[in-house]
Amino acid sequence: RYFQNTPSGVIISKIKGLIDKYEMLFGDMWHTIGKTAVTTLFCVLSLAFINSLIFCLMVMWCVITLALMIPMSFKLHDLAATTASSKHRVIGLLSDNITNIFSLFYFAKRQREYARAKDEITKDYIPQFLKVAKYWFRFCLLGSILYCTMLIAIFFLVIWMRQEHLLTARDVVFVLM
């Protein structure tokens, strides 16, 4: 029933999307997630040996960041999945039209199929894509604000601690790096 009711172009597009996502997933697992997680963990744990106050501040920042960003990432995933489905329908429609191009010419269905494709793109795919893009912007903006806030807080804390002789110059350089 699925194969009878689903255009072949949609199926091919989903298979291609699945393959692309696996390639992206395995690439991102190390380069984005793994590398960032290992670096953050190493840096935060290293701060425990330098100063417990800075360490606690960093742990608190990590917890707050994760608490805010993880739910947003799930919503972003759901929006992206909806957009991907819309994209697969558009690619499937276009693929089927190309496959059946001579039938469209012979039976004068070009205008109807053009209107159908335009409708699918403008009324479904583009609005879905814009939702993802806007939410992605908010996601990145929040991440940037959290990161900048952490940097500024650490910077001022380190300056204050240095003035109070609670950190050595070497510790200041390590923390700021």
mmCIF file of C-alpha atoms in Angstrom:
data_model
loop_
_atom_site.group_PDB
_atom_site.id
_atom_site.type_symbol
_atom_site.label_atom_id
_atom_site.label_comp_id
_atom_site.label_asym_id
_atom_site.label_seq_id
_atom_site.Cartn_x
_atom_site.Cartn_y
_atom_site.Cartn_z
ATOM 1 C CA ARG A 1 0.000 0.000 0.000
ATOM 2 C CA TYR A 2 2.837 2.434 0.877
ATOM 3 C CA PHE A 3 4.513 1.956 -2.494
ATOM 4 C CA GLN A 4 1.216 2.298 -4.346
ATOM 5 C CA ASN A 5 0.298 5.551 -2.584
ATOM 6 C CA THR A 6 3.759 7.150 -2.463
ATOM 7 C CA PRO A 7 5.346 8.616 -5.598
ATOM 8 C CA SER A 8 8.646 6.946 -6.454
ATOM 9 C CA GLY A 9 10.448 10.288 -6.398
ATOM 10 C CA VAL A 10 9.455 10.779 -2.745
ATOM 11 C CA ILE A 11 10.840 7.351 -1.860
ATOM 12 C CA ILE A 12 14.113 8.011 -3.707
ATOM 13 C CA SER A 13 14.423 11.438 -2.069
ATOM 14 C CA LYS A 14 13.900 9.914 1.390
ATOM 15 C CA ILE A 15 16.556 7.270 0.711
ATOM 16 C CA LYS A 16 18.989 9.946 -0.477
ATOM 17 C CA GLY A 17 18.157 12.082 2.568
ATOM 18 C CA LEU A 18 18.751 9.124 4.868
ATOM 19 C CA ILE A 19 22.149 8.427 3.322
ATOM 20 C CA ASP A 20 23.108 12.115 3.535
ATOM 21 C CA LYS A 21 22.029 12.271 7.193
ATOM 22 C CA TYR A 22 24.133 9.239 8.121
ATOM 23 C CA GLU A 23 27.183 10.821 6.513
ATOM 24 C CA MET A 24 26.476 14.087 8.309
ATOM 25 C CA LEU A 25 25.803 12.322 11.618
ATOM 26 C CA PHE A 26 29.061 10.409 11.678
ATOM 27 C CA GLY A 27 31.015 13.474 10.585
ATOM 28 C CA ASP A 28 29.349 15.674 13.184
ATOM 29 C CA MET A 29 29.682 13.119 15.970
ATOM 30 C CA TRP A 30 33.391 13.731 16.188
ATOM 31 C CA HIS A 31 33.962 17.131 14.648
ATOM 32 C CA THR A 32 31.122 18.961 16.350
ATOM 33 C CA ILE A 33 29.726 17.044 19.281
ATOM 34 C CA GLY A 34 32.640 14.845 20.320
ATOM 35 C CA LYS A 35 35.383 17.401 19.933
ATOM 36 C CA THR A 36 33.387 20.119 21.700
ATOM 37 C CA ALA A 37 32.344 17.799 24.533
ATOM 38 C CA VAL A 38 35.878 16.505 25.109
ATOM 39 C CA THR A 39 37.377 20.013 24.989
ATOM 40 C CA THR A 40 34.733 21.425 27.344
ATOM 41 C CA LEU A 41 35.068 18.530 29.771
ATOM 42 C CA PHE A 42 38.861 18.783 29.790
ATOM 43 C CA CYS A 43 38.829 22.555 30.287
ATOM 44 C CA VAL A 44 36.206 22.530 33.027
ATOM 45 C CA LEU A 45 37.944 19.690 34.894
ATOM 46 C CA SER A 46 41.291 21.481 34.516
ATOM 47 C CA LEU A 47 39.769 24.523 36.181
ATOM 48 C CA ALA A 48 39.035 22.402 39.257
ATOM 49 C CA PHE A 49 42.805 22.276 39.848
ATOM 50 C CA ILE A 50 43.216 26.032 39.327
ATOM 51 C CA ASN A 51 40.367 27.484 41.359
ATOM 52 C CA SER A 52 37.197 25.957 42.773
ATOM 53 C CA LEU A 53 35.132 29.151 42.327
ATOM 54 C CA ILE A 54 35.892 29.335 38.613
ATOM 55 C CA PHE A 55 35.268 25.596 38.333
ATOM 56 C CA CYS A 56 31.854 25.944 40.017
ATOM 57 C CA LEU A 57 30.956 28.868 37.752
ATOM 58 C CA MET A 58 31.830 26.823 34.666
ATOM 59 C CA VAL A 59 29.889 23.778 35.876
ATOM 60 C CA MET A 60 26.900 26.020 36.582
ATOM 61 C CA TRP A 61 27.206 27.549 33.095
ATOM 62 C CA CYS A 62 27.352 24.066 31.525
ATOM 63 C CA VAL A 63 24.246 22.928 33.410
ATOM 64 C CA ILE A 64 22.264 26.065 32.503
ATOM 65 C CA THR A 65 23.371 25.868 28.873
ATOM 66 C CA LEU A 66 22.412 22.213 28.583
ATOM 67 C CA ALA A 67 19.094 22.794 30.351
ATOM 68 C CA LEU A 68 18.185 25.539 27.868
ATOM 69 C CA MET A 69 19.687 24.152 24.682
ATOM 70 C CA ILE A 70 18.637 20.478 24.824
ATOM 71 C CA PRO A 71 14.860 21.140 24.760
ATOM 72 C CA MET A 72 15.410 23.656 21.966
ATOM 73 C CA SER A 73 17.415 21.096 20.000
ATOM 74 C CA PHE A 74 14.530 18.606 20.223
ATOM 75 C CA LYS A 75 12.117 21.215 18.879
ATOM 76 C CA LEU A 76 14.614 22.111 16.150
ATOM 77 C CA HIS A 77 14.832 18.426 15.245
ATOM 78 C CA ASP A 78 11.039 18.188 14.935
ATOM 79 C CA LEU A 79 10.882 21.301 12.751
ATOM 80 C CA ALA A 80 13.710 19.997 10.572
ATOM 81 C CA ALA A 81 11.948 16.637 10.175
ATOM 82 C CA THR A 82 8.775 18.389 9.003
ATOM 83 C CA THR A 83 10.808 20.469 6.568
ATOM 84 C CA ALA A 84 12.595 17.348 5.295
ATOM 85 C CA SER A 85 9.239 15.663 4.609
ATOM 86 C CA SER A 86 8.102 18.706 2.672
ATOM 87 C CA LYS A 87 11.374 18.748 0.737
ATOM 88 C CA HIS A 88 10.984 15.044 -0.110
ATOM 89 C CA ARG A 89 7.492 15.695 -1.464
ATOM 90 C CA VAL A 90 8.788 18.529 -3.673
ATOM 91 C CA ILE A 91 11.711 16.465 -4.966
ATOM 92 C CA GLY A 92 9.395 13.495 -5.479
ATOM 93 C CA LEU A 93 6.910 15.594 -7.431
ATOM 94 C CA LEU A 94 9.640 17.062 -9.624
ATOM 95 C CA SER A 95 11.281 13.664 -10.097
ATOM 96 C CA ASP A 96 8.008 12.045 -11.141
ATOM 97 C CA ASN A 97 7.301 14.902 -13.524
ATOM 98 C CA ILE A 98 10.709 14.502 -15.125
ATOM 99 C CA THR A 99 10.218 10.743 -15.353
ATOM 100 C CA ASN A 100 6.843 11.262 -17.034
ATOM 101 C CA ILE A 101 7.839 14.334 -19.051
ATOM 102 C CA PHE A 102 6.582 12.952 -22.376
ATOM 103 C CA SER A 103 3.192 12.080 -20.897
ATOM 104 C CA LEU A 104 2.932 15.656 -19.601
ATOM 105 C CA PHE A 105 3.660 16.981 -23.087
ATOM 106 C CA TYR A 106 1.353 14.532 -24.883
ATOM 107 C CA PHE A 107 -1.619 15.094 -22.611
ATOM 108 C CA ALA A 108 -1.111 18.844 -22.124
ATOM 109 C CA LYS A 109 -0.663 18.568 -18.362
ATOM 110 C CA ARG A 110 2.388 20.842 -18.142
ATOM 111 C CA GLN A 111 0.562 23.873 -16.733
ATOM 112 C CA ARG A 112 -1.303 21.817 -14.146
ATOM 113 C CA GLU A 113 1.910 20.121 -12.965
ATOM 114 C CA TYR A 114 3.762 23.447 -12.957
ATOM 115 C CA ALA A 115 1.025 24.966 -10.792
ATOM 116 C CA ARG A 116 1.078 21.913 -8.505
ATOM 117 C CA ALA A 117 4.856 22.123 -8.067
ATOM 118 C CA LYS A 118 4.743 25.877 -7.493
ATOM 119 C CA ASP A 119 1.982 25.385 -4.937
ATOM 120 C CA GLU A 120 3.928 22.662 -3.118
ATOM 121 C CA ILE A 121 7.052 24.816 -2.983
ATOM 122 C CA THR A 122 5.505 28.167 -2.054
ATOM 123 C CA LYS A 123 2.739 27.021 0.288
ATOM 124 C CA ASP A 124 4.454 24.130 2.046
ATOM 125 C CA TYR A 125 8.234 23.883 1.656
ATOM 126 C CA ILE A 126 9.224 27.546 1.889
ATOM 127 C CA PRO A 127 7.100 28.269 5.010
ATOM 128 C CA GLN A 128 8.487 25.118 6.679
ATOM 129 C CA PHE A 129 12.041 26.077 5.733
ATOM 130 C CA LEU A 130 11.555 29.590 7.104
ATOM 131 C CA LYS A 131 10.285 28.181 10.425
ATOM 132 C CA VAL A 132 13.446 26.101 10.736
ATOM 133 C CA ALA A 133 15.691 29.001 9.735
ATOM 134 C CA LYS A 134 14.064 31.358 12.265
ATOM 135 C CA TYR A 135 14.225 28.804 15.053
ATOM 136 C CA TRP A 136 17.829 27.937 14.150
ATOM 137 C CA PHE A 137 18.668 31.638 14.395
ATOM 138 C CA ARG A 138 17.084 31.825 17.880
ATOM 139 C CA PHE A 139 18.927 28.642 18.892
ATOM 140 C CA CYS A 140 22.277 30.045 17.749
ATOM 141 C CA LEU A 141 21.543 33.456 19.254
ATOM 142 C CA LEU A 142 20.782 31.942 22.656
ATOM 143 C CA GLY A 143 23.924 29.802 22.466
ATOM 144 C CA SER A 144 25.996 32.864 21.575
ATOM 145 C CA ILE A 145 24.470 34.939 24.367
ATOM 146 C CA LEU A 146 25.144 32.182 26.898
ATOM 147 C CA TYR A 147 28.705 31.799 25.654
ATOM 148 C CA CYS A 148 29.432 35.536 25.694
ATOM 149 C CA THR A 149 27.878 35.872 29.144
ATOM 150 C CA MET A 150 30.123 33.084 30.413
ATOM 151 C CA LEU A 151 33.208 34.684 28.858
ATOM 152 C CA ILE A 152 32.442 38.106 30.324
ATOM 153 C CA ALA A 153 31.668 36.650 33.758
ATOM 154 C CA ILE A 154 34.898 34.621 33.767
ATOM 155 C CA PHE A 155 36.874 37.620 32.548
ATOM 156 C CA PHE A 156 35.632 39.905 35.325
ATOM 157 C CA LEU A 157 35.935 37.174 37.946
ATOM 158 C CA VAL A 158 39.534 36.486 36.922
ATOM 159 C CA ILE A 159 40.391 40.201 37.015
ATOM 160 C CA TRP A 160 38.861 40.547 40.476
ATOM 161 C CA MET A 161 40.593 37.400 41.726
ATOM 162 C CA ARG A 162 43.927 38.607 40.357
ATOM 163 C CA GLN A 163 43.510 41.971 42.086
ATOM 164 C CA GLU A 164 42.757 40.147 45.342
ATOM 165 C CA HIS A 165 45.843 37.935 44.798
ATOM 166 C CA LEU A 166 43.696 34.794 44.629
ATOM 167 C CA LEU A 167 45.167 33.810 41.250
ATOM 168 C CA THR A 168 48.679 33.912 39.895
ATOM 169 C CA ALA A 169 49.445 35.450 36.508
ATOM 170 C CA ARG A 170 50.000 31.944 35.194
ATOM 171 C CA ASP A 171 46.513 30.910 36.389
ATOM 172 C CA VAL A 172 44.982 33.976 34.757
ATOM 173 C CA VAL A 173 46.555 33.109 31.398
ATOM 174 C CA PHE A 174 45.438 29.477 31.681
ATOM 175 C CA VAL A 175 41.847 30.385 32.572
ATOM 176 C CA LEU A 176 41.521 33.013 29.836
ATOM 177 C CA MET A 177 42.940 30.684 27.209
#
